[in-house]
Amino acid sequence: MKQPLTIALTKGRILKETLPLFAEAGIEPLDDIASSRKLLFETSVPDVRLVVLRGSDVPTYVRHGAADIGVVGKDILMEFGAEGLYEPLDLGIARCRLMTAGFPNANESRPRLRVASKFVNVARAHYAARGVQAEIIKLYGAMELAPLMNLADQIVDIVDTGNTLRANGMVPLEHIADISSRLVVNKAAMRTRHNVISGVIEAVSRAVAQREASAA
Ligand code: AMP
C-alpha cells in the first residue's frame, strides 16, 4: 500500500471553514467529521487522509513529519514559530485580528503593565517593541475575564466582530497582526513527496483563487 498523505486540520472555527474550501478543491472526508468521534478520516482522494487536531498541535505534527501538510491559523505560527515548515498558501479563511484590548480610558499607574494572553511570545515582542514594560501572564482561555477580575490590565487576544470584548466592557486598543489560516508543509516531505504535495497545494490554491475571483 502507498503511504498515505496526511493533512492535519485545526478543529473548531477553522475546520468549519476549511471543509467547504477543501470540498471545492475535490478533497472530501468520507465520514461526517462533525458527528464522528474519529480523529482520522479517509477522503474522496485515495491515499489522502485528514487528521483533526487542536491548532497548537498542528505545527508539531507537521514539523515532525507525522502529518505532511497542515491547516493552521497565522496566530499559532506567530506564537509557536514556523521552524521546519513551508507556508506556501494563505487560505483567506477564519480571518480575524490579533489585538491588545483593555478597558476604555484606563489610567495605569503601575510601573509594569500586566498583560494576560495565551499568545505570550507575541505579547512579549509587541510590548518590548513599543518600549512598554509588561508582565506577561499566560492563560489558556477566557482572556476577557482577566481585566474584569483585576488579574491583568490588558489582554492580547483574537478579535473578530469585537462582540466578546464589548460584552465584557472592553475595547480593542492596538492592532498587532491580521490573521487568517495558512497551509503549511513539512520541509522534508516537500522534497521527497513533491508530486503529490504540489498536487494538493495546486488544487487548494485554485479553490482559493476561484473564491477570490467570485468575491471581487
Ligand atoms: P469576537 O467576539 O467575534 O470578536 O470573537 C472573539 C473570540 O472568538 C476570540 O476570543 C477567539 O477565541 C474566537 N475567534 C474569533 N475568530 C477566530 C478565528 N478566526 N480563529 C480562532 N478563534 C477565533
PDB file of C-alpha atoms and ligand atoms in Angstrom:
ATOM      1  CA  MET A   1       0.000   0.000   0.000  1.00  0.00           C
ATOM      2  CA  LYS A   2       1.179   3.511  -0.759  1.00  0.00           C
ATOM      3  CA  GLN A   3       1.999   5.611   2.283  1.00  0.00           C
ATOM      4  CA  PRO A   4      -0.992   7.945   2.722  1.00  0.00           C
ATOM      5  CA  LEU A   5      -0.565  11.686   2.554  1.00  0.00           C
ATOM      6  CA  THR A   6      -1.764  13.111   5.873  1.00  0.00           C
ATOM      7  CA  ILE A   7      -3.275  16.589   6.190  1.00  0.00           C
ATOM      8  CA  ALA A   8      -3.656  17.932   9.752  1.00  0.00           C
ATOM      9  CA  LEU A   9      -6.647  20.258  10.182  1.00  0.00           C
ATOM     10  CA  THR A  10      -7.332  22.659  13.053  1.00  0.00           C
ATOM     11  CA  LYS A  11     -10.601  21.841  14.799  1.00  0.00           C
ATOM     12  CA  GLY A  12     -13.278  24.389  15.659  1.00  0.00           C
ATOM     13  CA  ARG A  13     -13.993  27.526  13.681  1.00  0.00           C
ATOM     14  CA  ILE A  14     -11.107  26.928  11.259  1.00  0.00           C
ATOM     15  CA  LEU A  15     -12.333  23.368  10.498  1.00  0.00           C
ATOM     16  CA  LYS A  16     -15.812  24.673   9.656  1.00  0.00           C
ATOM     17  CA  GLU A  17     -14.293  26.992   7.058  1.00  0.00           C
ATOM     18  CA  THR A  18     -11.660  24.502   5.822  1.00  0.00           C
ATOM     19  CA  LEU A  19     -14.068  21.689   4.893  1.00  0.00           C
ATOM     20  CA  PRO A  20     -16.052  23.661   2.263  1.00  0.00           C
ATOM     21  CA  LEU A  21     -12.797  25.004   0.781  1.00  0.00           C
ATOM     22  CA  PHE A  22     -11.289  21.511   0.608  1.00  0.00           C
ATOM     23  CA  ALA A  23     -14.530  20.218  -0.954  1.00  0.00           C
ATOM     24  CA  GLU A  24     -14.140  22.888  -3.643  1.00  0.00           C
ATOM     25  CA  ALA A  25     -10.594  21.541  -4.126  1.00  0.00           C
ATOM     26  CA  GLY A  26     -12.005  17.996  -4.524  1.00  0.00           C
ATOM     27  CA  ILE A  27     -10.852  16.707  -1.118  1.00  0.00           C
ATOM     28  CA  GLU A  28     -13.790  15.500   0.990  1.00  0.00           C
ATOM     29  CA  PRO A  29     -13.825  13.300   4.103  1.00  0.00           C
ATOM     30  CA  LEU A  30     -15.749  10.033   3.588  1.00  0.00           C
ATOM     31  CA  ASP A  31     -17.312  10.369   7.072  1.00  0.00           C
ATOM     32  CA  ASP A  32     -19.112  13.356   8.556  1.00  0.00           C
ATOM     33  CA  ILE A  33     -16.350  14.898  10.688  1.00  0.00           C
ATOM     34  CA  ALA A  34     -18.808  16.989  12.739  1.00  0.00           C
ATOM     35  CA  SER A  35     -20.779  13.993  14.007  1.00  0.00           C
ATOM     36  CA  SER A  36     -17.946  11.474  14.244  1.00  0.00           C
ATOM     37  CA  ARG A  37     -15.758  10.787  17.241  1.00  0.00           C
ATOM     38  CA  LYS A  38     -12.966   9.572  14.988  1.00  0.00           C
ATOM     39  CA  LEU A  39      -9.848  11.701  14.600  1.00  0.00           C
ATOM     40  CA  LEU A  40      -8.536  10.228  11.332  1.00  0.00           C
ATOM     41  CA  PHE A  41     -10.596  10.330   8.144  1.00  0.00           C
ATOM     42  CA  GLU A  42     -10.182   8.804   4.722  1.00  0.00           C
ATOM     43  CA  THR A  43     -11.070  11.176   1.888  1.00  0.00           C
ATOM     44  CA  SER A  44     -12.503  11.105  -1.619  1.00  0.00           C
ATOM     45  CA  VAL A  45      -8.889  11.196  -2.830  1.00  0.00           C
ATOM     46  CA  PRO A  46      -7.237   7.768  -2.479  1.00  0.00           C
ATOM     47  CA  ASP A  47      -4.201   7.855  -0.169  1.00  0.00           C
ATOM     48  CA  VAL A  48      -5.078  11.305   1.232  1.00  0.00           C
ATOM     49  CA  ARG A  49      -6.330  11.318   4.829  1.00  0.00           C
ATOM     50  CA  LEU A  50      -7.262  14.022   7.294  1.00  0.00           C
ATOM     51  CA  VAL A  51      -6.479  14.253  10.991  1.00  0.00           C
ATOM     52  CA  VAL A  52      -8.253  16.792  13.209  1.00  0.00           C
ATOM     53  CA  LEU A  53      -6.177  18.433  15.958  1.00  0.00           C
ATOM     54  CA  ARG A  54      -6.095  21.441  18.180  1.00  0.00           C
ATOM     55  CA  GLY A  55      -4.425  24.353  16.444  1.00  0.00           C
ATOM     56  CA  SER A  56      -1.327  24.478  18.608  1.00  0.00           C
ATOM     57  CA  ASP A  57      -0.630  20.781  17.824  1.00  0.00           C
ATOM     58  CA  VAL A  58      -0.817  21.172  14.038  1.00  0.00           C
ATOM     59  CA  PRO A  59       2.682  22.698  13.543  1.00  0.00           C
ATOM     60  CA  THR A  60       4.138  19.997  15.830  1.00  0.00           C
ATOM     61  CA  TYR A  61       2.638  17.142  13.776  1.00  0.00           C
ATOM     62  CA  VAL A  62       3.778  18.723  10.517  1.00  0.00           C
ATOM     63  CA  ARG A  63       7.247  19.707  11.775  1.00  0.00           C
ATOM     64  CA  HIS A  64       7.910  16.110  12.905  1.00  0.00           C
ATOM     65  CA  GLY A  65       6.526  14.647   9.676  1.00  0.00           C
ATOM     66  CA  ALA A  66       3.632  12.811  11.385  1.00  0.00           C
ATOM     67  CA  ALA A  67       1.480  14.905   9.033  1.00  0.00           C
ATOM     68  CA  ASP A  68       2.747  16.144   5.660  1.00  0.00           C
ATOM     69  CA  ILE A  69       0.508  19.194   5.349  1.00  0.00           C
ATOM     70  CA  GLY A  70      -1.377  21.308   7.903  1.00  0.00           C
ATOM     71  CA  VAL A  71      -4.030  23.993   8.078  1.00  0.00           C
ATOM     72  CA  VAL A  72      -3.399  26.379  10.953  1.00  0.00           C
ATOM     73  CA  GLY A  73      -4.033  29.981  11.995  1.00  0.00           C
ATOM     74  CA  LYS A  74      -1.261  32.520  11.452  1.00  0.00           C
ATOM     75  CA  ASP A  75      -1.634  33.404  15.167  1.00  0.00           C
ATOM     76  CA  ILE A  76      -0.383  29.919  16.084  1.00  0.00           C
ATOM     77  CA  LEU A  77       2.546  30.180  13.645  1.00  0.00           C
ATOM     78  CA  MET A  78       3.467  33.596  15.096  1.00  0.00           C
ATOM     79  CA  GLU A  79       3.301  32.295  18.655  1.00  0.00           C
ATOM     80  CA  PHE A  80       4.965  28.895  18.281  1.00  0.00           C
ATOM     81  CA  GLY A  81       7.234  29.537  15.290  1.00  0.00           C
ATOM     82  CA  ALA A  82       7.250  28.069  11.794  1.00  0.00           C
ATOM     83  CA  GLU A  83      10.566  26.216  12.013  1.00  0.00           C
ATOM     84  CA  GLY A  84      10.721  23.175   9.693  1.00  0.00           C
ATOM     85  CA  LEU A  85       7.644  24.344   7.808  1.00  0.00           C
ATOM     86  CA  TYR A  86       6.943  25.918   4.454  1.00  0.00           C
ATOM     87  CA  GLU A  87       3.971  28.261   4.366  1.00  0.00           C
ATOM     88  CA  PRO A  88       3.035  28.213   0.675  1.00  0.00           C
ATOM     89  CA  LEU A  89      -0.568  29.403   0.801  1.00  0.00           C
ATOM     90  CA  ASP A  90      -2.816  31.896   2.597  1.00  0.00           C
ATOM     91  CA  LEU A  91      -6.244  30.222   2.576  1.00  0.00           C
ATOM     92  CA  GLY A  92      -8.039  33.503   3.313  1.00  0.00           C
ATOM     93  CA  ILE A  93     -10.356  31.781   5.812  1.00  0.00           C
ATOM     94  CA  ALA A  94     -11.033  32.347   9.531  1.00  0.00           C
ATOM     95  CA  ARG A  95      -9.904  35.940   9.179  1.00  0.00           C
ATOM     96  CA  CYS A  96      -9.520  37.911  12.390  1.00  0.00           C
ATOM     97  CA  ARG A  97      -7.047  40.256  14.090  1.00  0.00           C
ATOM     98  CA  LEU A  98      -4.610  39.857  16.950  1.00  0.00           C
ATOM     99  CA  MET A  99      -5.089  42.900  19.149  1.00  0.00           C
ATOM    100  CA  THR A 100      -4.367  44.290  22.538  1.00  0.00           C
ATOM    101  CA  ALA A 101      -7.502  45.190  24.453  1.00  0.00           C
ATOM    102  CA  GLY A 102      -8.499  46.689  27.768  1.00  0.00           C
ATOM    103  CA  PHE A 103     -10.957  48.983  29.481  1.00  0.00           C
ATOM    104  CA  PRO A 104     -11.506  52.349  27.755  1.00  0.00           C
ATOM    105  CA  ASN A 105      -9.721  55.312  29.389  1.00  0.00           C
ATOM    106  CA  ALA A 106      -7.868  53.039  31.803  1.00  0.00           C
ATOM    107  CA  ASN A 107      -5.246  55.041  33.624  1.00  0.00           C
ATOM    108  CA  GLU A 108      -2.466  52.656  34.543  1.00  0.00           C
ATOM    109  CA  SER A 109      -0.334  53.826  37.414  1.00  0.00           C
ATOM    110  CA  ARG A 110       1.727  50.630  37.683  1.00  0.00           C
ATOM    111  CA  PRO A 111       5.352  50.652  36.550  1.00  0.00           C
ATOM    112  CA  ARG A 112       4.708  47.389  34.698  1.00  0.00           C
ATOM    113  CA  LEU A 113       1.576  46.742  32.697  1.00  0.00           C
ATOM    114  CA  ARG A 114       0.040  43.334  33.463  1.00  0.00           C
ATOM    115  CA  VAL A 115      -0.969  41.578  30.245  1.00  0.00           C
ATOM    116  CA  ALA A 116      -2.858  38.283  30.079  1.00  0.00           C
ATOM    117  CA  SER A 117      -2.690  36.178  26.934  1.00  0.00           C
ATOM    118  CA  LYS A 118      -2.325  32.724  25.516  1.00  0.00           C
ATOM    119  CA  PHE A 119      -0.002  34.344  22.940  1.00  0.00           C
ATOM    120  CA  VAL A 120       2.789  35.108  25.400  1.00  0.00           C
ATOM    121  CA  ASN A 121       5.602  35.308  22.839  1.00  0.00           C
ATOM    122  CA  VAL A 122       3.614  37.604  20.545  1.00  0.00           C
ATOM    123  CA  ALA A 123       2.603  39.752  23.536  1.00  0.00           C
ATOM    124  CA  ARG A 124       6.164  39.989  24.881  1.00  0.00           C
ATOM    125  CA  ALA A 125       7.527  41.029  21.468  1.00  0.00           C
ATOM    126  CA  HIS A 126       4.746  43.564  20.918  1.00  0.00           C
ATOM    127  CA  TYR A 127       5.186  45.454  24.210  1.00  0.00           C
ATOM    128  CA  ALA A 128       9.002  45.235  24.022  1.00  0.00           C
ATOM    129  CA  ALA A 129       8.948  46.765  20.523  1.00  0.00           C
ATOM    130  CA  ARG A 130       6.942  49.689  21.917  1.00  0.00           C
ATOM    131  CA  GLY A 131       9.266  50.102  24.883  1.00  0.00           C
ATOM    132  CA  VAL A 132       6.487  49.260  27.346  1.00  0.00           C
ATOM    133  CA  GLN A 133       7.428  47.296  30.459  1.00  0.00           C
ATOM    134  CA  ALA A 134       4.972  44.443  30.634  1.00  0.00           C
ATOM    135  CA  GLU A 135       4.494  41.432  32.836  1.00  0.00           C
ATOM    136  CA  ILE A 136       3.003  38.735  30.613  1.00  0.00           C
ATOM    137  CA  ILE A 137       0.619  36.305  32.309  1.00  0.00           C
ATOM    138  CA  LYS A 138      -0.106  33.038  30.495  1.00  0.00           C
ATOM    139  CA  LEU A 139      -3.754  31.972  30.347  1.00  0.00           C
ATOM    140  CA  TYR A 140      -5.373  29.117  28.421  1.00  0.00           C
ATOM    141  CA  GLY A 141      -8.849  30.569  27.882  1.00  0.00           C
ATOM    142  CA  ALA A 142     -11.375  33.336  28.650  1.00  0.00           C
ATOM    143  CA  MET A 143      -8.804  36.110  28.340  1.00  0.00           C
ATOM    144  CA  GLU A 144     -11.543  38.756  28.784  1.00  0.00           C
ATOM    145  CA  LEU A 145     -12.011  37.642  32.357  1.00  0.00           C
ATOM    146  CA  ALA A 146      -8.507  38.707  33.410  1.00  0.00           C
ATOM    147  CA  PRO A 147      -9.069  42.517  33.438  1.00  0.00           C
ATOM    148  CA  LEU A 148     -12.555  42.031  34.951  1.00  0.00           C
ATOM    149  CA  MET A 149     -11.024  40.063  37.827  1.00  0.00           C
ATOM    150  CA  ASN A 150      -8.096  42.504  38.140  1.00  0.00           C
ATOM    151  CA  LEU A 151      -5.602  39.796  37.178  1.00  0.00           C
ATOM    152  CA  ALA A 152      -4.379  41.949  34.269  1.00  0.00           C
ATOM    153  CA  ASP A 153      -4.626  45.487  32.882  1.00  0.00           C
ATOM    154  CA  GLN A 154      -4.761  44.429  29.240  1.00  0.00           C
ATOM    155  CA  ILE A 155      -5.077  41.291  27.147  1.00  0.00           C
ATOM    156  CA  VAL A 156      -3.658  40.167  23.817  1.00  0.00           C
ATOM    157  CA  ASP A 157      -6.313  38.153  22.017  1.00  0.00           C
ATOM    158  CA  ILE A 158      -8.009  37.340  18.768  1.00  0.00           C
ATOM    159  CA  VAL A 159     -10.753  39.772  17.777  1.00  0.00           C
ATOM    160  CA  ASP A 160     -13.287  39.054  15.067  1.00  0.00           C
ATOM    161  CA  THR A 161     -16.525  41.016  15.499  1.00  0.00           C
ATOM    162  CA  GLY A 162     -15.395  42.569  18.796  1.00  0.00           C
ATOM    163  CA  ASN A 163     -18.596  41.285  20.456  1.00  0.00           C
ATOM    164  CA  THR A 164     -16.746  39.319  23.141  1.00  0.00           C
ATOM    165  CA  LEU A 165     -14.757  42.420  24.165  1.00  0.00           C
ATOM    166  CA  ARG A 166     -17.822  44.685  24.107  1.00  0.00           C
ATOM    167  CA  ALA A 167     -19.869  42.224  26.157  1.00  0.00           C
ATOM    168  CA  ASN A 168     -17.207  42.495  28.857  1.00  0.00           C
ATOM    169  CA  GLY A 169     -16.854  46.289  28.764  1.00  0.00           C
ATOM    170  CA  MET A 170     -13.552  46.285  26.894  1.00  0.00           C
ATOM    171  CA  VAL A 171     -12.337  47.854  23.665  1.00  0.00           C
ATOM    172  CA  PRO A 172      -9.683  46.851  21.156  1.00  0.00           C
ATOM    173  CA  LEU A 173      -6.595  49.055  21.580  1.00  0.00           C
ATOM    174  CA  GLU A 174      -3.655  48.199  19.306  1.00  0.00           C
ATOM    175  CA  HIS A 175      -3.611  46.109  16.157  1.00  0.00           C
ATOM    176  CA  ILE A 176      -0.813  43.533  16.202  1.00  0.00           C
ATOM    177  CA  ALA A 177      -1.496  41.460  13.076  1.00  0.00           C
ATOM    178  CA  ASP A 178      -4.128  40.412  10.566  1.00  0.00           C
ATOM    179  CA  ILE A 179      -4.721  36.678  10.912  1.00  0.00           C
ATOM    180  CA  SER A 180      -6.015  34.033   8.512  1.00  0.00           C
ATOM    181  CA  SER A 181      -5.452  30.299   8.154  1.00  0.00           C
ATOM    182  CA  ARG A 182      -2.406  29.053   6.258  1.00  0.00           C
ATOM    183  CA  LEU A 183      -1.412  25.846   4.526  1.00  0.00           C
ATOM    184  CA  VAL A 184       1.890  24.599   5.958  1.00  0.00           C
ATOM    185  CA  VAL A 185       4.050  21.793   4.592  1.00  0.00           C
ATOM    186  CA  ASN A 186       6.790  19.677   6.162  1.00  0.00           C
ATOM    187  CA  LYS A 187      10.048  20.798   4.509  1.00  0.00           C
ATOM    188  CA  ALA A 188      11.456  17.290   4.021  1.00  0.00           C
ATOM    189  CA  ALA A 189       8.157  15.925   2.668  1.00  0.00           C
ATOM    190  CA  MET A 190       8.044  18.807   0.197  1.00  0.00           C
ATOM    191  CA  ARG A 191      11.179  17.300  -1.393  1.00  0.00           C
ATOM    192  CA  THR A 192      10.509  13.573  -1.005  1.00  0.00           C
ATOM    193  CA  ARG A 193       6.776  13.686  -1.900  1.00  0.00           C
ATOM    194  CA  HIS A 194       6.874  16.664  -4.177  1.00  0.00           C
ATOM    195  CA  ASN A 195       4.383  15.499  -6.819  1.00  0.00           C
ATOM    196  CA  VAL A 196       1.558  14.548  -4.520  1.00  0.00           C
ATOM    197  CA  ILE A 197       2.058  17.570  -2.226  1.00  0.00           C
ATOM    198  CA  SER A 198       2.218  20.068  -5.062  1.00  0.00           C
ATOM    199  CA  GLY A 199      -0.960  18.465  -6.454  1.00  0.00           C
ATOM    200  CA  VAL A 200      -2.751  19.247  -3.180  1.00  0.00           C
ATOM    201  CA  ILE A 201      -1.310  22.788  -2.997  1.00  0.00           C
ATOM    202  CA  GLU A 202      -2.400  23.471  -6.582  1.00  0.00           C
ATOM    203  CA  ALA A 203      -5.924  22.115  -6.071  1.00  0.00           C
ATOM    204  CA  VAL A 204      -6.415  24.146  -2.887  1.00  0.00           C
ATOM    205  CA  SER A 205      -4.888  27.302  -4.358  1.00  0.00           C
ATOM    206  CA  ARG A 206      -7.235  27.025  -7.365  1.00  0.00           C
ATOM    207  CA  ALA A 207     -10.190  26.836  -4.934  1.00  0.00           C
ATOM    208  CA  VAL A 208      -8.871  29.905  -3.051  1.00  0.00           C
ATOM    209  CA  ALA A 209      -8.373  31.817  -6.327  1.00  0.00           C
ATOM    210  CA  GLN A 210     -11.890  30.915  -7.509  1.00  0.00           C
ATOM    211  CA  ARG A 211     -13.345  32.262  -4.268  1.00  0.00           C
ATOM    212  CA  GLU A 212     -11.349  35.464  -4.579  1.00  0.00           C
ATOM    213  CA  ALA A 213     -12.463  35.892  -8.193  1.00  0.00           C
ATOM    214  CA  SER A 214     -16.130  35.417  -7.321  1.00  0.00           C
ATOM    215  CA  ALA A 215     -15.849  37.794  -4.316  1.00  0.00           C
ATOM    216  CA  ALA A 216     -14.271  40.543  -6.466  1.00  0.00           C
TER     217      ALA A 216
HETATM  218  P1  AMP B   1     -15.494  38.084  18.510  1.00  0.00           P
HETATM  219  O1  AMP B   1     -16.404  38.161  19.705  1.00  0.00           O
HETATM  220  O2  AMP B   1     -16.251  37.889  17.207  1.00  0.00           O
HETATM  221  O3  AMP B   1     -14.539  39.271  18.436  1.00  0.00           O
HETATM  222  O4  AMP B   1     -14.633  36.749  18.663  1.00  0.00           O
HETATM  223  C1  AMP B   1     -13.675  36.682  19.661  1.00  0.00           C
HETATM  224  C2  AMP B   1     -13.392  35.295  20.161  1.00  0.00           C
HETATM  225  O5  AMP B   1     -13.694  34.283  19.206  1.00  0.00           O
HETATM  226  C3  AMP B   1     -11.922  35.225  20.481  1.00  0.00           C
HETATM  227  O6  AMP B   1     -11.769  35.207  21.871  1.00  0.00           O
HETATM  228  C4  AMP B   1     -11.430  33.971  19.836  1.00  0.00           C
HETATM  229  O7  AMP B   1     -11.183  32.991  20.820  1.00  0.00           O
HETATM  230  C5  AMP B   1     -12.554  33.494  18.935  1.00  0.00           C
HETATM  231  N1  AMP B   1     -12.212  33.663  17.498  1.00  0.00           N
HETATM  232  C6  AMP B   1     -12.715  34.588  16.667  1.00  0.00           C
HETATM  233  N2  AMP B   1     -12.243  34.439  15.422  1.00  0.00           N
HETATM  234  C7  AMP B   1     -11.405  33.401  15.456  1.00  0.00           C
HETATM  235  C8  AMP B   1     -10.581  32.752  14.490  1.00  0.00           C
HETATM  236  N3  AMP B   1     -10.554  33.148  13.210  1.00  0.00           N
HETATM  237  N4  AMP B   1      -9.806  31.732  14.894  1.00  0.00           N
HETATM  238  C9  AMP B   1      -9.836  31.315  16.172  1.00  0.00           C
HETATM  239  N5  AMP B   1     -10.585  31.880  17.146  1.00  0.00           N
HETATM  240  C10 AMP B   1     -11.362  32.909  16.803  1.00  0.00           C
END
